[in-house]
Amino acid sequence: MTEPIAYGQTPPLTARRSLLRRPTSTAGLWGWITTVDHKRIGIMYGVSAFVFFLLGGIEALLLRLQLGGPNQHVLSASAYNQVFTMHGTTMIFLVIMPMAAAFANYLVPIMIGARDVAFPRLNAFGFWTFLAGGLFMYSSFLLGGAPNGGWFGYVPQTLKAYSPGHNIDFWVFGLQILGIASLTGAINLIVTIINMRAPGMSFMRMPIFVWMSLVAQFLLLFALPVITVALFLLMFDRQFGGHFFDAQAGADPLLWQHLFWIFGHPEVYILILPAMGIVSEVLPVYARKPLFGYAVKVFSGIAIGFMGWGVWAHHMFATGLGPVAISAFGLSTMFIAVPTGVKIFNWLGTLWGGKLRITTPFLFAVGFVAMFTIGGLSGVTHAVVPADTQQTDTYYIVAHFHYVMFGGSIFGLFAGVYYWAPKVTGKMLSDFLGKIHFWLMLVGFNLTFGPMHILGLQGQPRRIYTYPAGRGWEFWNLVSTIGAFTIAASIVVFIVNVIRTKISDQPNVGADPWDARTLEWTIPSPPPEYNFAEEPLVTARDELWHRKYDEDGDGRAIRRELDYPVVMDEVPDEVHVHMPSPSYWPLVASFTLPAVAYGMIYRAWPVAIAAGVVEITALYSWALEPSTAPPDPDEGTEDHGPELDSGEPAAAELETADAD
Amino acid sequence: MAATVHDPVEADDDVLHHSATGLSNEKIAMWAFLASDCLLFGALISTYILYRGRSVVGPYPHGVYDIPYTSVSSFVLLMSSLTMVLALSAIQRNDQRRLRIWLLTTALLGTVFIGGQVYEFTSFVRMGLKIHTNLFGSSFFVLTGFHGTHVFIGVLMLMSLFSLSLKGKLPQEKAQTVELVGLYWHFVDVIWILIFTLVYLIPS
């Protein structure tokens, strides 16, 4: 319950009541640590997710080294289980989800013409909690072994009787911490998109990325509690002797699979929808045409959001659900391919007849469409229940979901990285190196995962740590391993590109280097903390494009002759916008969560209780701290210049107490 | 500062602070959180119903439930929703004295409910039902305990509001904060009606 600071009103002097002195500086390392700026938080999400991407990638290379030939000894069976579990968990929860969060955090407020998200400190809390959860899970490698039950953690395998170590405990608690991070992020972005759109930014004028993020956040909002309950029940079974998944006590272990996949299938769309949104932003810019069928695109995204709840049991066709259930879920799975297919045709329609500019973001976006189509088609083969029964737990499944998650999400996210890098940094990534990155990655990706279709149909099971010679699996496994290292090489090219760009003395690219269509390109690169010096008034979908171009009678774009600049290339002087102040409390509240978890895992109850007390203190201090600190009296009068805005309304963030 | 946008708008203070929907951010956030919480309780209640009658050893529900007792504590919790409404109405009329009375009464009724639950749990444990006894024990304690934790958090928030009001930091303009806590409180109440019906009243 903080004071809502009305326009022009001096915030009350309540900061002295807090335990820690309120951070005031936004400079240096502490500036980043205490920041509540959605753009900095977005960048931190992106950088952390990329570091986890490298870790997950190294794990993937270890797996491929082990499987490159029969009877290899790179990893022991036990190490293999840990590495494949952490590879999957990392790539889903610590790479694609936070990478999507990075784009959403950075872009959504700007795209809708807002100055920040609805709850800036809750946003910081979400990021730090994600980082704390990721580090917590990785700390298991140093503390006796990483999670080893697969990213899906099926019971009874993950029960104490069969997994007696702490490996699974790290997974259970780690995912719960990450769930808190995602839940706060989802609430924050939903409120931001619904409530903070600039004047004129109606729902049907919102950029498609904002739409797809909104659908994904709603999926998160409703999917996360389900996996939270599943993890909660497993935690009770493992820590407190519960019987939720104990068949001998009359329980049904399939309950885990139902709960997990009721979360897990919407999760697939949580991972892919933001990438679809990115591709839908990128293609129109380089085709110099509006997105084909915007409304259909929006509604198919929403349709996917709804239908995604009715297909979960296709992950369980081999568990004996009975003919009625599997028929129903088989059909619903085929139906969900329809809105997905509609989207693919929309992208093709966008490209059709466009004046294509073959840039790196464009290539990644087209790569997304092609690879995702392959993954989508192999997905439809899973809907055919008899075929799926053959494919279950083989490398065919591995091939399928990597075409969707890597060929889909990762390609889409890289399209976004190359497209928005000049906005975030003010510098353009090298197009030449970018294209090398793209082609190496495309070839490497298909070499790695294409052969897995064949291996799967030949019967190579998933999750085996080695295989004997003479099954006919050697050749394609070797090809796959070579492909994996080709992908690694492409990532090295990307890193070189980023570093070269970073140290180059390239002049600032200006506000709109791509001749783009949406609001983020009207403001300087990188944008000032307050984003918009003046709140934009939106009059059209693709607002910036319509400010720049008119149409002639044949629908061709004609550049408007204007005597004023359409975009703002440089940060103007003398803009006084009162933005939310930095804060320590989100950070403290985040990093006490792993402390609670360590205390519970090692049954060090005083640690857990002490951490819990710190957590509650942090939440209270946060709730009582005004979102905008009082101005520093030593700073003279300059700070009291004309304010355009007093920052976002202070968040009555008492509800965060129950979000935890 | 140069005019930079085509058709520049004069910065209108009201527009700047206007939300796109006319609702406050906090209220939408609370509704979103409660929607999410529905799924949380939905999954827990489903688990309980799925496992109803599947325990292989006792004690069984009909052997431990004391319906009249739980009915009374349910009634207490339901009444707390009424006092919550009175608290909100008081702050909206800027009646700080009644606001404090009703906030305290609501918190007190919530505490009585939690106390009743603690007593109930204790008596169940005395009858030999623990979390690790059987499926019933596991699913009953986790579901109702989870709900009790929600009530407890609600009581904490009510007491925080009460102390803010004592310090004079809960003026009429902040009626929304009371309304938000009220939303949460009514939600927890409604969930209890579901739990009481599905868990206690429907015989297994």
PDB file of N, CA and C in Angstrom, chain B residues 28-94:
ATOM      1  N   ILE B  28      -7.164  -4.970 -11.585  1.00  0.00           N
ATOM      2  CA  ILE B  28      -7.027  -5.991 -12.631  1.00  0.00           C
ATOM      3  C   ILE B  28      -6.034  -7.053 -12.176  1.00  0.00           C
ATOM      4  N   ALA B  29      -4.942  -6.592 -11.544  1.00  0.00           N
ATOM      5  CA  ALA B  29      -3.936  -7.554 -11.078  1.00  0.00           C
ATOM      6  C   ALA B  29      -4.539  -8.508 -10.066  1.00  0.00           C
ATOM      7  N   MET B  30      -5.364  -7.979  -9.153  1.00  0.00           N
ATOM      8  CA  MET B  30      -5.962  -8.844  -8.147  1.00  0.00           C
ATOM      9  C   MET B  30      -6.902  -9.861  -8.797  1.00  0.00           C
ATOM     10  N   TRP B  31      -7.697  -9.405  -9.751  1.00  0.00           N
ATOM     11  CA  TRP B  31      -8.584 -10.353 -10.441  1.00  0.00           C
ATOM     12  C   TRP B  31      -7.778 -11.419 -11.170  1.00  0.00           C
ATOM     13  N   ALA B  32      -6.671 -11.005 -11.805  1.00  0.00           N
ATOM     14  CA  ALA B  32      -5.844 -11.982 -12.523  1.00  0.00           C
ATOM     15  C   ALA B  32      -5.269 -12.998 -11.546  1.00  0.00           C
ATOM     16  N   PHE B  33      -4.799 -12.469 -10.399  1.00  0.00           N
ATOM     17  CA  PHE B  33      -4.225 -13.391  -9.412  1.00  0.00           C
ATOM     18  C   PHE B  33      -5.282 -14.367  -8.913  1.00  0.00           C
ATOM     19  N   LEU B  34      -6.482 -13.868  -8.639  1.00  0.00           N
ATOM     20  CA  LEU B  34      -7.523 -14.750  -8.125  1.00  0.00           C
ATOM     21  C   LEU B  34      -7.929 -15.779  -9.180  1.00  0.00           C
ATOM     22  N   ALA B  35      -7.945 -15.353 -10.452  1.00  0.00           N
ATOM     23  CA  ALA B  35      -8.257 -16.302 -11.522  1.00  0.00           C
ATOM     24  C   ALA B  35      -7.239 -17.427 -11.525  1.00  0.00           C
ATOM     25  N   SER B  36      -5.963 -17.046 -11.356  1.00  0.00           N
ATOM     26  CA  SER B  36      -4.911 -18.053 -11.312  1.00  0.00           C
ATOM     27  C   SER B  36      -5.090 -18.966 -10.099  1.00  0.00           C
ATOM     28  N   ASP B  37      -5.458 -18.356  -8.973  1.00  0.00           N
ATOM     29  CA  ASP B  37      -5.628 -19.136  -7.750  1.00  0.00           C
ATOM     30  C   ASP B  37      -6.782 -20.143  -7.873  1.00  0.00           C
ATOM     31  N   CYS B  38      -7.779 -19.798  -8.703  1.00  0.00           N
ATOM     32  CA  CYS B  38      -8.884 -20.742  -8.945  1.00  0.00           C
ATOM     33  C   CYS B  38      -8.342 -22.080  -9.442  1.00  0.00           C
ATOM     34  N   LEU B  39      -7.387 -22.008 -10.369  1.00  0.00           N
ATOM     35  CA  LEU B  39      -6.828 -23.227 -10.927  1.00  0.00           C
ATOM     36  C   LEU B  39      -6.042 -23.993  -9.879  1.00  0.00           C
ATOM     37  N   LEU B  40      -5.406 -23.245  -8.977  1.00  0.00           N
ATOM     38  CA  LEU B  40      -4.642 -23.876  -7.905  1.00  0.00           C
ATOM     39  C   LEU B  40      -5.573 -24.709  -7.028  1.00  0.00           C
ATOM     40  N   PHE B  41      -6.662 -24.067  -6.575  1.00  0.00           N
ATOM     41  CA  PHE B  41      -7.615 -24.814  -5.755  1.00  0.00           C
ATOM     42  C   PHE B  41      -8.334 -25.867  -6.594  1.00  0.00           C
ATOM     43  N   GLY B  42      -8.586 -25.547  -7.874  1.00  0.00           N
ATOM     44  CA  GLY B  42      -9.243 -26.518  -8.742  1.00  0.00           C
ATOM     45  C   GLY B  42      -8.450 -27.815  -8.807  1.00  0.00           C
ATOM     46  N   ALA B  43      -7.128 -27.699  -8.978  1.00  0.00           N
ATOM     47  CA  ALA B  43      -6.302 -28.900  -9.073  1.00  0.00           C
ATOM     48  C   ALA B  43      -6.275 -29.645  -7.742  1.00  0.00           C
ATOM     49  N   LEU B  44      -6.221 -28.902  -6.635  1.00  0.00           N
ATOM     50  CA  LEU B  44      -6.171 -29.568  -5.323  1.00  0.00           C
ATOM     51  C   LEU B  44      -7.507 -30.258  -5.008  1.00  0.00           C
ATOM     52  N   ILE B  45      -8.620 -29.569  -5.307  1.00  0.00           N
ATOM     53  CA  ILE B  45      -9.928 -30.167  -5.038  1.00  0.00           C
ATOM     54  C   ILE B  45     -10.120 -31.389  -5.938  1.00  0.00           C
ATOM     55  N   SER B  46      -9.695 -31.295  -7.200  1.00  0.00           N
ATOM     56  CA  SER B  46      -9.805 -32.449  -8.099  1.00  0.00           C
ATOM     57  C   SER B  46      -9.035 -33.627  -7.548  1.00  0.00           C
ATOM     58  N   THR B  47      -7.841 -33.346  -7.027  1.00  0.00           N
ATOM     59  CA  THR B  47      -7.036 -34.425  -6.455  1.00  0.00           C
ATOM     60  C   THR B  47      -7.788 -35.091  -5.306  1.00  0.00           C
ATOM     61  N   TYR B  48      -8.402 -34.268  -4.457  1.00  0.00           N
ATOM     62  CA  TYR B  48      -9.145 -34.829  -3.328  1.00  0.00           C
ATOM     63  C   TYR B  48     -10.293 -35.708  -3.833  1.00  0.00           C
ATOM     64  N   ILE B  49     -11.026 -35.173  -4.813  1.00  0.00           N
ATOM     65  CA  ILE B  49     -12.193 -35.934  -5.311  1.00  0.00           C
ATOM     66  C   ILE B  49     -11.747 -37.214  -6.005  1.00  0.00           C
ATOM     67  N   LEU B  50     -10.656 -37.121  -6.772  1.00  0.00           N
ATOM     68  CA  LEU B  50     -10.140 -38.320  -7.445  1.00  0.00           C
ATOM     69  C   LEU B  50      -9.812 -39.415  -6.434  1.00  0.00           C
ATOM     70  N   TYR B  51      -9.278 -39.011  -5.298  1.00  0.00           N
ATOM     71  CA  TYR B  51      -8.817 -39.997  -4.315  1.00  0.00           C
ATOM     72  C   TYR B  51      -9.873 -40.317  -3.269  1.00  0.00           C
ATOM     73  N   ARG B  52     -11.070 -39.770  -3.407  1.00  0.00           N
ATOM     74  CA  ARG B  52     -12.134 -40.043  -2.454  1.00  0.00           C
ATOM     75  C   ARG B  52     -12.433 -41.552  -2.443  1.00  0.00           C
ATOM     76  N   GLY B  53     -12.425 -42.127  -1.272  1.00  0.00           N
ATOM     77  CA  GLY B  53     -12.781 -43.544  -1.144  1.00  0.00           C
ATOM     78  C   GLY B  53     -11.725 -44.511  -1.638  1.00  0.00           C
ATOM     79  N   ARG B  54     -10.506 -44.019  -1.881  1.00  0.00           N
ATOM     80  CA  ARG B  54      -9.482 -44.931  -2.391  1.00  0.00           C
ATOM     81  C   ARG B  54      -8.424 -45.285  -1.358  1.00  0.00           C
ATOM     82  N   SER B  55      -8.558 -44.745  -0.151  1.00  0.00           N
ATOM     83  CA  SER B  55      -7.579 -45.087   0.878  1.00  0.00           C
ATOM     84  C   SER B  55      -7.701 -46.569   1.216  1.00  0.00           C
ATOM     85  N   VAL B  56      -6.557 -47.219   1.403  1.00  0.00           N
ATOM     86  CA  VAL B  56      -6.596 -48.652   1.701  1.00  0.00           C
ATOM     87  C   VAL B  56      -6.574 -48.932   3.205  1.00  0.00           C
ATOM     88  N   VAL B  57      -6.192 -47.934   3.998  1.00  0.00           N
ATOM     89  CA  VAL B  57      -6.294 -48.089   5.452  1.00  0.00           C
ATOM     90  C   VAL B  57      -7.006 -46.876   6.029  1.00  0.00           C
ATOM     91  N   GLY B  58      -7.577 -47.054   7.244  1.00  0.00           N
ATOM     92  CA  GLY B  58      -8.277 -45.951   7.889  1.00  0.00           C
ATOM     93  C   GLY B  58      -7.309 -45.024   8.575  1.00  0.00           C
ATOM     94  N   PRO B  59      -7.794 -44.016   9.267  1.00  0.00           N
ATOM     95  CA  PRO B  59      -9.215 -43.617   9.410  1.00  0.00           C
ATOM     96  C   PRO B  59      -9.788 -43.057   8.114  1.00  0.00           C
ATOM     97  N   TYR B  60     -11.109 -43.233   7.975  1.00  0.00           N
ATOM     98  CA  TYR B  60     -11.801 -42.738   6.795  1.00  0.00           C
ATOM     99  C   TYR B  60     -12.573 -41.473   7.145  1.00  0.00           C
ATOM    100  N   PRO B  61     -12.990 -40.717   6.115  1.00  0.00           N
ATOM    101  CA  PRO B  61     -13.635 -39.425   6.387  1.00  0.00           C
ATOM    102  C   PRO B  61     -14.808 -39.520   7.359  1.00  0.00           C
ATOM    103  N   HIS B  62     -15.731 -40.492   7.135  1.00  0.00           N
ATOM    104  CA  HIS B  62     -16.929 -40.524   7.984  1.00  0.00           C
ATOM    105  C   HIS B  62     -16.573 -40.815   9.432  1.00  0.00           C
ATOM    106  N   GLY B  63     -15.384 -41.373   9.652  1.00  0.00           N
ATOM    107  CA  GLY B  63     -14.993 -41.675  11.013  1.00  0.00           C
ATOM    108  C   GLY B  63     -14.436 -40.475  11.772  1.00  0.00           C
ATOM    109  N   VAL B  64     -13.992 -39.456  11.058  1.00  0.00           N
ATOM    110  CA  VAL B  64     -13.351 -38.339  11.757  1.00  0.00           C
ATOM    111  C   VAL B  64     -14.115 -37.028  11.633  1.00  0.00           C
ATOM    112  N   TYR B  65     -14.863 -36.864  10.529  1.00  0.00           N
ATOM    113  CA  TYR B  65     -15.534 -35.580  10.329  1.00  0.00           C
ATOM    114  C   TYR B  65     -16.542 -35.307  11.425  1.00  0.00           C
ATOM    115  N   ASP B  66     -16.552 -34.064  11.887  1.00  0.00           N
ATOM    116  CA  ASP B  66     -17.570 -33.609  12.836  1.00  0.00           C
ATOM    117  C   ASP B  66     -18.314 -32.485  12.126  1.00  0.00           C
ATOM    118  N   ILE B  67     -19.369 -32.874  11.384  1.00  0.00           N
ATOM    119  CA  ILE B  67     -20.022 -31.904  10.500  1.00  0.00           C
ATOM    120  C   ILE B  67     -20.594 -30.714  11.271  1.00  0.00           C
ATOM    121  N   PRO B  68     -21.314 -30.934  12.390  1.00  0.00           N
ATOM    122  CA  PRO B  68     -21.835 -29.760  13.115  1.00  0.00           C
ATOM    123  C   PRO B  68     -20.727 -28.786  13.502  1.00  0.00           C
ATOM    124  N   TYR B  69     -19.597 -29.320  13.983  1.00  0.00           N
ATOM    125  CA  TYR B  69     -18.485 -28.457  14.386  1.00  0.00           C
ATOM    126  C   TYR B  69     -17.984 -27.636  13.200  1.00  0.00           C
ATOM    127  N   THR B  70     -17.716 -28.323  12.069  1.00  0.00           N
ATOM    128  CA  THR B  70     -17.182 -27.610  10.909  1.00  0.00           C
ATOM    129  C   THR B  70     -18.218 -26.648  10.335  1.00  0.00           C
ATOM    130  N   SER B  71     -19.506 -26.998  10.479  1.00  0.00           N
ATOM    131  CA  SER B  71     -20.547 -26.071  10.011  1.00  0.00           C
ATOM    132  C   SER B  71     -20.450 -24.757  10.759  1.00  0.00           C
ATOM    133  N   VAL B  72     -20.219 -24.842  12.067  1.00  0.00           N
ATOM    134  CA  VAL B  72     -20.122 -23.621  12.868  1.00  0.00           C
ATOM    135  C   VAL B  72     -18.942 -22.787  12.391  1.00  0.00           C
ATOM    136  N   SER B  73     -17.782 -23.425  12.201  1.00  0.00           N
ATOM    137  CA  SER B  73     -16.616 -22.625  11.808  1.00  0.00           C
ATOM    138  C   SER B  73     -16.810 -22.096  10.383  1.00  0.00           C
ATOM    139  N   SER B  74     -17.511 -22.845   9.535  1.00  0.00           N
ATOM    140  CA  SER B  74     -17.811 -22.320   8.196  1.00  0.00           C
ATOM    141  C   SER B  74     -18.692 -21.094   8.301  1.00  0.00           C
ATOM    142  N   PHE B  75     -19.668 -21.159   9.221  1.00  0.00           N
ATOM    143  CA  PHE B  75     -20.561 -20.020   9.425  1.00  0.00           C
ATOM    144  C   PHE B  75     -19.762 -18.792   9.873  1.00  0.00           C
ATOM    145  N   VAL B  76     -18.815 -19.025  10.768  1.00  0.00           N
ATOM    146  CA  VAL B  76     -17.967 -17.925  11.236  1.00  0.00           C
ATOM    147  C   VAL B  76     -17.242 -17.277  10.054  1.00  0.00           C
ATOM    148  N   LEU B  77     -16.703 -18.113   9.164  1.00  0.00           N
ATOM    149  CA  LEU B  77     -15.955 -17.567   8.028  1.00  0.00           C
ATOM    150  C   LEU B  77     -16.894 -16.804   7.092  1.00  0.00           C
ATOM    151  N   LEU B  78     -18.093 -17.357   6.892  1.00  0.00           N
ATOM    152  CA  LEU B  78     -19.045 -16.669   6.016  1.00  0.00           C
ATOM    153  C   LEU B  78     -19.429 -15.303   6.585  1.00  0.00           C
ATOM    154  N   MET B  79     -19.613 -15.255   7.905  1.00  0.00           N
ATOM    155  CA  MET B  79     -19.969 -13.984   8.527  1.00  0.00           C
ATOM    156  C   MET B  79     -18.860 -12.957   8.345  1.00  0.00           C
ATOM    157  N   SER B  80     -17.615 -13.437   8.266  1.00  0.00           N
ATOM    158  CA  SER B  80     -16.505 -12.500   8.110  1.00  0.00           C
ATOM    159  C   SER B  80     -16.590 -11.786   6.763  1.00  0.00           C
ATOM    160  N   SER B  81     -17.234 -12.406   5.789  1.00  0.00           N
ATOM    161  CA  SER B  81     -17.429 -11.710   4.517  1.00  0.00           C
ATOM    162  C   SER B  81     -18.357 -10.521   4.697  1.00  0.00           C
ATOM    163  N   LEU B  82     -19.367 -10.714   5.545  1.00  0.00           N
ATOM    164  CA  LEU B  82     -20.286  -9.605   5.822  1.00  0.00           C
ATOM    165  C   LEU B  82     -19.543  -8.444   6.481  1.00  0.00           C
ATOM    166  N   THR B  83     -18.728  -8.765   7.499  1.00  0.00           N
ATOM    167  CA  THR B  83     -18.018  -7.681   8.191  1.00  0.00           C
ATOM    168  C   THR B  83     -17.007  -7.013   7.256  1.00  0.00           C
ATOM    169  N   MET B  84     -16.471  -7.796   6.312  1.00  0.00           N
ATOM    170  CA  MET B  84     -15.546  -7.209   5.326  1.00  0.00           C
ATOM    171  C   MET B  84     -16.276  -6.169   4.480  1.00  0.00           C
ATOM    172  N   VAL B  85     -17.486  -6.520   4.062  1.00  0.00           N
ATOM    173  CA  VAL B  85     -18.284  -5.571   3.276  1.00  0.00           C
ATOM    174  C   VAL B  85     -18.549  -4.313   4.100  1.00  0.00           C
ATOM    175  N   LEU B  86     -18.828  -4.498   5.393  1.00  0.00           N
ATOM    176  CA  LEU B  86     -19.094  -3.345   6.259  1.00  0.00           C
ATOM    177  C   LEU B  86     -17.848  -2.473   6.384  1.00  0.00           C
ATOM    178  N   ALA B  87     -16.670  -3.120   6.438  1.00  0.00           N
ATOM    179  CA  ALA B  87     -15.421  -2.351   6.531  1.00  0.00           C
ATOM    180  C   ALA B  87     -15.241  -1.501   5.286  1.00  0.00           C
ATOM    181  N   LEU B  88     -15.479  -2.099   4.136  1.00  0.00           N
ATOM    182  CA  LEU B  88     -15.316  -1.348   2.886  1.00  0.00           C
ATOM    183  C   LEU B  88     -16.301  -0.193   2.839  1.00  0.00           C
ATOM    184  N   SER B  89     -17.541  -0.495   3.235  1.00  0.00           N
ATOM    185  CA  SER B  89     -18.550   0.564   3.227  1.00  0.00           C
ATOM    186  C   SER B  89     -18.146   1.693   4.176  1.00  0.00           C
ATOM    187  N   ALA B  90     -17.520   1.339   5.311  1.00  0.00           N
ATOM    188  CA  ALA B  90     -17.108   2.350   6.276  1.00  0.00           C
ATOM    189  C   ALA B  90     -16.049   3.274   5.682  1.00  0.00           C
ATOM    190  N   ILE B  91     -15.035   2.694   5.028  1.00  0.00           N
ATOM    191  CA  ILE B  91     -13.984   3.573   4.499  1.00  0.00           C
ATOM    192  C   ILE B  91     -14.510   4.398   3.347  1.00  0.00           C
ATOM    193  N   GLN B  92     -15.471   3.846   2.617  1.00  0.00           N
ATOM    194  CA  GLN B  92     -16.026   4.638   1.520  1.00  0.00           C
ATOM    195  C   GLN B  92     -16.825   5.826   2.042  1.00  0.00           C
ATOM    196  N   ARG B  93     -17.369   5.687   3.261  1.00  0.00           N
ATOM    197  CA  ARG B  93     -18.053   6.820   3.881  1.00  0.00           C
ATOM    198  C   ARG B  93     -17.100   7.620   4.766  1.00  0.00           C
ATOM    199  N   ASN B  94     -15.797   7.246   4.740  1.00  0.00           N
ATOM    200  CA  ASN B  94     -14.769   7.887   5.549  1.00  0.00           C
ATOM    201  C   ASN B  94     -15.079   7.808   7.042  1.00  0.00           C
TER     202      ASN B  94
END
